[in-house]
Coordinates of C-alpha atoms in Angstrom, one line a residue:
Chain A
M283 CA -6.4 22.1 -63.8
S284 CA -9.8 21.6 -65.3
K285 CA -12.8 22.2 -63.4
E286 CA -15.7 20.0 -63.0
S287 CA -19.0 21.1 -62.0
T288 CA -22.0 18.9 -60.5
T289 CA -25.5 19.9 -59.2
I290 CA -26.3 18.9 -55.8
D291 CA -29.9 18.6 -54.7
V292 CA -30.4 19.9 -51.0
G293 CA -33.7 18.1 -50.5
E294 CA -34.7 19.2 -47.0
S295 CA -34.7 22.4 -45.1
S296 CA -31.3 23.4 -43.6
N297 CA -32.3 23.0 -39.8
V298 CA -33.4 19.3 -40.6
T299 CA -29.8 18.6 -41.6
K300 CA -28.2 20.7 -38.6
S301 CA -30.3 18.3 -36.2
T302 CA -29.1 15.0 -37.8
S303 CA -25.4 16.4 -37.1
H304 CA -26.4 17.1 -33.6
V305 CA -27.5 13.6 -33.2
V306 CA -24.1 12.5 -33.1
V307 CA -23.2 14.6 -30.3
D308 CA -26.4 13.7 -28.3
E309 CA -26.0 10.0 -28.7
K310 CA -22.6 10.5 -27.0
K311 CA -24.0 12.3 -24.1
K312 CA -26.7 9.7 -23.7
K313 CA -24.0 7.2 -23.9
S314 CA -22.0 8.9 -21.1
F315 CA -25.3 9.2 -19.0
V316 CA -25.8 5.5 -19.3
A317 CA -22.4 4.8 -18.5
A318 CA -22.5 7.0 -15.3
A319 CA -25.9 5.3 -14.1
S320 CA -24.4 1.9 -14.5
G321 CA -21.0 2.8 -13.2
G322 CA -22.9 4.3 -10.2
G323 CA -24.7 0.9 -9.8
Y324 CA -21.5 -1.1 -9.3
K325 CA -19.8 1.6 -7.3
R326 CA -22.5 1.7 -5.0
G327 CA -22.2 -2.0 -4.6
L328 CA -18.3 -1.6 -4.0
A329 CA -19.1 1.1 -1.4
I330 CA -21.5 -1.3 0.5
F331 CA -18.8 -3.9 0.5
D332 CA -16.2 -1.2 1.7
F333 CA -18.7 -0.4 4.6
L334 CA -19.0 -4.0 5.8
L335 CA -15.5 -4.7 5.5
R336 CA -14.8 -1.7 7.7
L337 CA -17.2 -3.2 10.1
A338 CA -15.3 -6.3 10.0
A339 CA -12.1 -4.5 10.4
I340 CA -13.4 -2.7 13.5
V341 CA -14.1 -5.9 15.2
T342 CA -10.9 -7.3 14.3
T343 CA -8.8 -4.6 15.6
I344 CA -10.6 -4.2 18.9
T345 CA -10.5 -7.9 19.3
A346 CA -6.8 -7.8 18.8
S347 CA -5.9 -4.7 21.3
S348 CA -7.9 -6.1 23.8
L349 CA -6.4 -9.7 23.5
M350 CA -3.2 -8.2 23.8
Y351 CA -4.1 -5.8 26.7
T352 CA -5.5 -8.7 28.8
A353 CA -2.5 -11.1 28.2
E354 CA -1.3 -11.4 31.6
E355 CA -0.2 -14.4 33.7
T356 CA 1.3 -14.9 37.0
L357 CA 3.2 -18.0 37.8
P358 CA 2.2 -19.8 41.1
F359 CA 5.8 -19.6 42.4
F360 CA 8.1 -17.1 43.2
T361 CA 11.5 -16.1 44.5
Q362 CA 13.1 -12.8 45.9
F363 CA 15.0 -12.0 42.5
L364 CA 13.3 -13.1 39.6
Q365 CA 10.1 -11.9 38.1
F366 CA 7.1 -14.6 37.6
Q367 CA 4.6 -12.2 35.8
A368 CA 4.2 -11.6 32.4
G369 CA 2.1 -8.6 30.8
Y370 CA 2.0 -6.7 27.6
D371 CA 3.6 -3.9 29.6
D372 CA 7.0 -5.8 30.0
F373 CA 7.3 -5.3 26.4
A374 CA 7.9 -1.9 24.5
T375 CA 6.7 -3.5 21.2
F376 CA 3.5 -5.0 22.8
Q377 CA 2.8 -1.5 24.3
F378 CA 3.0 -0.1 20.8
F379 CA 0.8 -2.7 19.6
V380 CA -1.8 -2.1 22.2
I381 CA -1.7 1.8 21.6
A382 CA -1.3 1.5 17.7
V383 CA -4.1 -1.1 16.9
A384 CA -6.6 0.8 19.4
I385 CA -5.9 4.3 17.3
V386 CA -6.6 2.2 14.3
A387 CA -10.1 1.0 15.7
G388 CA -10.9 4.5 16.3
Y389 CA -9.9 5.8 12.9
L390 CA -12.0 3.1 11.4
V391 CA -15.1 4.1 13.5
L392 CA -14.4 7.7 12.3
S393 CA -14.4 6.6 8.7
L394 CA -17.5 4.8 8.8
P395 CA -19.5 8.5 7.9
F396 CA -17.3 9.0 4.8
S397 CA -18.1 5.1 3.9
I398 CA -21.7 6.0 3.9
V399 CA -21.5 9.0 2.0
T400 CA -19.6 7.0 -0.8
I401 CA -22.7 4.8 -0.8
I402 CA -25.1 7.7 -1.0
R403 CA -23.0 9.4 -3.6
P404 CA -21.5 6.7 -5.7
L405 CA -19.9 9.1 -8.2
A406 CA -18.1 11.4 -5.7
V407 CA -14.4 11.3 -5.8
A408 CA -13.3 13.4 -2.9
P409 CA -14.7 11.1 0.0
R410 CA -13.2 8.0 -1.8
L411 CA -9.8 9.6 -2.4
I412 CA -9.7 10.7 1.5
L413 CA -10.4 7.1 2.5
L414 CA -7.7 5.8 0.3
I415 CA -5.1 8.0 1.6
S416 CA -6.2 7.4 5.2
D417 CA -6.3 3.7 4.5
T418 CA -2.9 3.9 3.2
V419 CA -1.5 5.2 6.3
V420 CA -3.6 2.9 8.6
V421 CA -2.2 -0.2 6.7
T422 CA 1.1 0.9 7.2
L423 CA 0.7 1.4 10.8
T424 CA -1.2 -1.7 11.6
T425 CA 1.4 -3.8 9.6
A426 CA 4.0 -2.0 11.5
A427 CA 2.3 -3.0 15.0
A428 CA 1.6 -6.4 13.9
A429 CA 4.9 -7.3 12.4
A430 CA 6.9 -6.1 15.3
A431 CA 4.9 -8.0 17.8
A432 CA 5.3 -11.2 15.6
A433 CA 8.9 -10.6 15.8
I434 CA 9.0 -10.5 19.7
V435 CA 6.2 -13.4 19.7
Y436 CA 8.7 -15.4 17.6
L437 CA 11.5 -14.8 19.8
A438 CA 9.3 -15.4 23.0
H439 CA 8.6 -19.1 21.3
N440 CA 11.7 -20.1 20.0
G441 CA 14.4 -17.7 21.8
N442 CA 17.9 -17.0 20.2
A443 CA 21.0 -19.2 20.7
N444 CA 23.5 -16.8 19.6
T445 CA 22.2 -13.9 21.8
N446 CA 21.3 -16.0 24.8
W447 CA 17.8 -14.9 24.8
L448 CA 15.8 -17.7 26.3
P449 CA 12.2 -18.7 24.9
I450 CA 9.9 -17.6 27.7
C451 CA 7.0 -19.4 26.2
Q452 CA 8.1 -22.4 27.9
Q453 CA 7.1 -20.7 31.3
F454 CA 4.5 -18.4 30.2
G455 CA 2.3 -20.6 27.9
D456 CA -0.9 -18.7 28.5
F457 CA 0.4 -15.5 28.0
C458 CA 2.2 -16.7 24.8
Q459 CA -1.2 -17.9 23.5
A460 CA -3.2 -14.8 24.0
V461 CA -0.1 -12.7 22.6
S462 CA 0.1 -14.8 19.5
S463 CA -3.8 -14.9 18.9
A464 CA -3.4 -10.9 19.1
V465 CA -0.9 -10.9 16.2
V466 CA -2.9 -13.2 14.1
T467 CA -6.0 -10.9 14.6
A468 CA -4.0 -8.2 13.6
S469 CA -2.9 -9.8 10.5
I470 CA -6.4 -10.5 9.5
A471 CA -7.1 -6.7 9.8
V472 CA -4.2 -6.0 7.8
V473 CA -5.7 -8.1 4.9
F474 CA -9.0 -6.1 5.5
F475 CA -7.1 -2.9 5.0
I476 CA -5.5 -4.0 1.8
L477 CA -8.8 -4.8 0.5
L478 CA -10.3 -1.4 1.5
I479 CA -7.6 -0.1 -0.6
V480 CA -8.0 -1.9 -3.5
I481 CA -11.7 -1.4 -3.4
S482 CA -11.4 2.5 -2.9
A483 CA -8.9 2.4 -6.1
I484 CA -11.5 0.4 -8.4
A485 CA -14.1 2.8 -7.7
L486 CA -12.1 5.6 -8.3
K487 CA -10.9 4.7 -11.8
R488 CA -12.6 6.5 -14.8
Q489 CA -15.1 4.7 -16.9
Chain B
M284 CA -41.3 20.7 -49.5
K285 CA -39.5 23.0 -51.6
N286 CA -36.6 21.5 -53.4
E287 CA -33.4 23.6 -53.7
S288 CA -30.4 23.0 -55.8
T289 CA -27.1 24.6 -56.0
I290 CA -24.1 24.2 -57.9
I291 CA -20.6 23.2 -56.7
D292 CA -17.4 23.2 -58.5
V293 CA -15.5 20.2 -57.8
P294 CA -11.7 20.4 -59.0
A295 CA -10.2 17.8 -60.9
E296 CA -8.0 16.7 -58.3
S297 CA -8.8 13.0 -56.9
S298 CA -11.4 12.7 -54.5
S299 CA -9.3 10.9 -52.0
A300 CA -7.3 14.4 -51.5
M301 CA -10.7 16.0 -50.4
K302 CA -11.6 13.1 -48.2
G303 CA -8.3 13.4 -46.6
K304 CA -8.8 17.0 -45.6
A305 CA -12.6 16.4 -44.8
P306 CA -12.9 17.3 -40.9
L307 CA -14.5 14.0 -38.8
I308 CA -17.8 14.6 -37.2
G309 CA -17.3 13.6 -33.4
V310 CA -13.6 13.8 -33.3
A311 CA -12.0 11.0 -31.4
R312 CA -10.2 12.3 -28.1
D313 CA -6.5 12.5 -28.2
H314 CA -5.5 10.2 -25.8
T315 CA -2.1 11.2 -25.5
T316 CA -2.3 14.7 -24.2
S317 CA -5.2 16.9 -22.9
G318 CA -5.8 18.9 -19.9
S319 CA -6.1 16.4 -17.5
G320 CA -3.5 14.0 -19.4
G321 CA -1.0 17.0 -18.8
Y322 CA -1.2 16.8 -15.3
K323 CA -1.4 12.9 -14.9
R324 CA 1.7 12.7 -17.1
G325 CA 3.3 14.7 -14.4
L326 CA 2.2 12.4 -11.8
S327 CA 3.3 9.7 -13.6
I328 CA 6.7 11.0 -14.0
F329 CA 7.0 11.7 -10.2
D330 CA 5.6 8.2 -9.7
F331 CA 8.9 7.0 -11.8
L332 CA 11.1 9.0 -10.2
L333 CA 9.7 7.7 -6.6
R334 CA 10.2 4.2 -7.7
L335 CA 13.8 4.7 -8.7
A336 CA 14.5 6.4 -5.1
A337 CA 12.7 3.4 -3.4
I338 CA 14.8 0.9 -5.4
V339 CA 17.8 2.7 -4.0
A340 CA 16.3 2.7 -0.5
A341 CA 15.4 -1.0 -0.6
S342 CA 18.7 -2.6 -2.0
V343 CA 20.7 -0.4 0.3
A344 CA 18.7 -1.8 3.2
A345 CA 19.1 -5.1 1.9
A346 CA 22.9 -4.8 1.2
T347 CA 23.8 -3.3 4.3
M348 CA 22.0 -6.0 6.5
F349 CA 23.8 -8.6 4.5
T350 CA 27.3 -7.1 5.1
S351 CA 26.8 -6.3 8.7
D352 CA 29.0 -9.0 10.1
E353 CA 31.1 -8.4 13.1
T354 CA 33.7 -10.7 14.8
L355 CA 34.8 -9.3 18.3
P356 CA 38.6 -9.5 18.7
F357 CA 38.5 -12.1 21.5
F358 CA 37.2 -15.5 21.9
T359 CA 36.6 -18.3 24.4
Q360 CA 35.9 -22.0 23.5
F361 CA 32.5 -21.9 24.5
L362 CA 30.8 -18.6 23.6
Q363 CA 30.1 -17.2 20.1
F364 CA 31.6 -13.5 19.6
Q365 CA 30.4 -13.2 16.0
A366 CA 27.2 -11.5 15.1
G367 CA 25.7 -11.6 11.6
Y368 CA 22.2 -11.0 9.9
D369 CA 21.8 -14.8 9.9
D370 CA 21.8 -15.3 13.6
L371 CA 18.7 -13.8 14.1
P372 CA 15.8 -15.1 11.8
T373 CA 13.8 -12.0 11.5
F374 CA 17.0 -10.2 10.1
Q375 CA 17.0 -13.2 7.3
F376 CA 13.5 -12.5 6.4
F377 CA 14.4 -8.6 6.4
V378 CA 17.2 -9.5 3.7
I379 CA 15.2 -11.7 1.6
A380 CA 12.1 -9.5 1.7
M381 CA 13.9 -6.2 1.0
S382 CA 15.5 -7.9 -2.0
M383 CA 12.3 -9.1 -3.1
I384 CA 10.9 -5.6 -3.0
A385 CA 13.9 -4.0 -5.1
G386 CA 13.3 -6.7 -7.5
Y387 CA 9.6 -6.0 -7.9
L388 CA 10.2 -2.2 -8.1
V389 CA 12.5 -3.0 -10.9
L390 CA 9.9 -5.1 -12.7
S391 CA 7.3 -2.5 -12.2
L392 CA 9.5 0.2 -13.8
P393 CA 8.3 -0.5 -17.6
F394 CA 4.5 -0.2 -16.2
S395 CA 5.4 3.1 -14.8
V396 CA 6.9 4.3 -18.1
V397 CA 3.7 3.0 -19.9
T398 CA 1.6 5.5 -17.6
I399 CA 3.9 8.3 -18.7
V400 CA 3.3 7.3 -22.3
R401 CA -0.5 7.0 -22.0
P402 CA -1.4 8.9 -19.0
L403 CA -5.1 8.2 -19.4
A404 CA -5.0 4.6 -19.4
T405 CA -6.2 3.2 -16.0
A406 CA -5.4 -0.4 -16.5
P407 CA -1.6 0.1 -15.7
R408 CA -2.1 2.4 -13.0
L409 CA -4.8 0.0 -11.2
L410 CA -2.5 -2.9 -11.5
L411 CA 0.6 -0.8 -10.0
L412 CA -1.6 0.5 -7.1
V413 CA -2.7 -3.1 -6.2
L414 CA 0.9 -4.3 -6.4
D415 CA 2.3 -1.4 -4.8
T416 CA -0.2 -1.6 -1.7
A417 CA 0.8 -5.5 -1.4
A418 CA 4.4 -4.4 -1.7
L419 CA 3.8 -1.6 1.0
A420 CA 2.4 -4.2 3.6
F421 CA 5.1 -6.4 2.7
S422 CA 8.0 -4.0 3.2
T423 CA 6.4 -2.6 6.3
A424 CA 6.1 -6.1 8.1
A425 CA 9.9 -6.6 7.3
A426 CA 11.0 -3.1 8.5
S427 CA 9.0 -3.1 11.4
S428 CA 9.9 -6.6 12.5
A429 CA 13.5 -5.9 12.2
A430 CA 13.0 -2.6 14.2
A431 CA 11.5 -4.7 17.0
I432 CA 14.8 -6.8 17.0
S433 CA 16.8 -3.8 16.6
Y434 CA 15.3 -2.3 19.8
L435 CA 15.6 -5.4 21.6
A436 CA 19.2 -5.4 20.7
H437 CA 19.8 -2.0 21.8
N438 CA 17.7 -2.0 25.1
G439 CA 17.3 -5.6 25.9
N440 CA 14.4 -6.6 28.3
Q441 CA 14.8 -6.9 31.8
N442 CA 11.7 -9.0 32.6
T443 CA 12.7 -11.6 30.2
N444 CA 16.5 -11.4 31.0
W445 CA 17.0 -11.0 27.4
L446 CA 20.4 -8.8 27.4
P447 CA 21.1 -5.9 25.1
I448 CA 23.7 -7.5 22.5
C449 CA 24.3 -3.8 21.2
Q450 CA 26.8 -3.2 24.3
Q451 CA 29.3 -5.7 22.8
F452 CA 28.6 -5.5 18.9
G453 CA 28.6 -2.0 18.4
D454 CA 29.5 -2.1 14.5
F455 CA 26.8 -4.7 14.0
C456 CA 24.1 -2.7 15.8
Q457 CA 24.9 0.4 13.9
K458 CA 24.8 -1.2 10.5
T459 CA 21.5 -3.1 11.4
S460 CA 19.8 0.2 12.8
G461 CA 21.0 2.1 9.6
S462 CA 19.5 -0.7 7.5
V463 CA 15.9 -0.5 9.4
V464 CA 15.7 3.2 8.8
S465 CA 16.6 2.8 5.1
S466 CA 13.9 0.3 4.9
F467 CA 11.4 2.7 6.5
V468 CA 12.3 5.5 4.0
A469 CA 11.3 2.8 1.2
V470 CA 8.1 2.5 3.3
V471 CA 7.2 5.8 3.1
F472 CA 8.1 5.9 -0.8
F473 CA 5.8 3.5 -1.0
A474 CA 2.7 5.0 0.7
M475 CA 3.6 8.3 -1.6
L476 CA 3.6 5.8 -4.7
V477 CA -0.1 4.3 -3.4
V478 CA -1.6 7.7 -2.9
L479 CA -0.3 9.0 -6.1
S480 CA -1.7 6.1 -8.2
G481 CA -5.1 6.8 -6.4
V482 CA -5.1 10.6 -7.3
A483 CA -4.1 9.7 -10.7
L484 CA -6.7 7.3 -11.3
K485 CA -9.6 9.5 -10.3
R486 CA -12.2 10.5 -12.7
H487 CA -12.8 14.3 -13.7

C-alpha cells in the first residue's frame, strides 16, 4: 500500500470552524421551536373548537334528559283495571336514560376547566389525555343510553307480533313524540362526543 | 489572519471507502427503535392482542345470537311457539352490526401490525383511533339496544302489558343474554383500544 500525502490549508482559526458545525444543530433547534409555535397555533384552534363542542354537547344532553323526564301523558278516560298513564318511570330503560344522560351533562360541565387549560396551554399533553380517556367513557355511556331507549321507542312505535307486544304509541301519541325527540337529541350528543375524541387525538399527535 | 498548514497522509485506498466510514453531521433519527419507540412498540403489541380478543368477542356474540333459535315442543293452530333472532328487529340489527364490527377488526389488523413495525409513525395510529371510535359507538349501540330488549324479554313491562317471553323460551333467552354480555366485552375492548391509541399518539 503506497501512501500519498497532501497538504491542507487550514485557513480560519479553529473556533470558527467549530461554530459552523454547531450551526447545523442550532438550525435544527430553531426548526423545532418554529414547529412548536405553529403547532401551538393550530392546537389552540382545536382546543377552542373542543370548548365550543363541549358547550353544545351540554345543551344537547340537558335537553335530552329533560325531554325524557317530562314526557308524561294521561289519557282522558280510565277503567278500574288498566293504566292509562305513561311516564318515563314506567320503563326501566327510560329511567336509565334520564340518569345516564344527566350524569353525562354533569361530567361535561366539570370537564370545561380542562378544556380551558388546553386552550391556554396548547402543547400540554396531560389535560388532553385526561379529556380523551374520560370522553371515551362518556361516549360509551351516552351511546348505551340512547341506543337502549331507541330500542324501546322502536317497540313502542311498531310493537312485535311474535311476542305479542302491542305498540303503545297508538294510544300515547304525545308521550311517544317526546320520548322519540329525547332519543334523537341524545344521538346528536353522541356525534358531538365522537368529534371531541377525534379532536383530542389530532391535537395529541406529535409534530 | 495567520495561515496554518498541515500534512495529512491519505492511504491509497479508494476514497469511497473513506467516505463510507465518515460520520454524518446531524445523524438522522433512527425511526425504528429509540427510548420512546420501545414503549410505543409495547403499546402496539398490546393493541394487536386486544384486537384479536375483540374479534373473538364480537364474532362469538354474532354467532350466538344467530343460532339462538328455539322451538317449543307443543303447538296450536294460531300461536307461534318459535323464537329466533329474526323475530325481533333489534336482534337482527345486533347480528348484522356485530358481524360488521368483527369484519372491521379483521381489516384493521394490518394497520395494527404497521404500528408495531413503525412505532413512531402517527398516521396509522390516528386512522385507527378515528375508526375505533366510530366502531366503539356502533358496537355500543348494538349491544345496549339488544340489552334493552333482553331486559324486556326477561322482565316484561306491566304498564304496557308486554309479557316476559323468557318464561316460555328459556334457551332462547339464555343464548341472547350471553350474546349481549359478549358484545359488551367487545365494547370494553374497543374503549381500551381508543385510549391506547391516544396514549401512544402523545408527544414527548
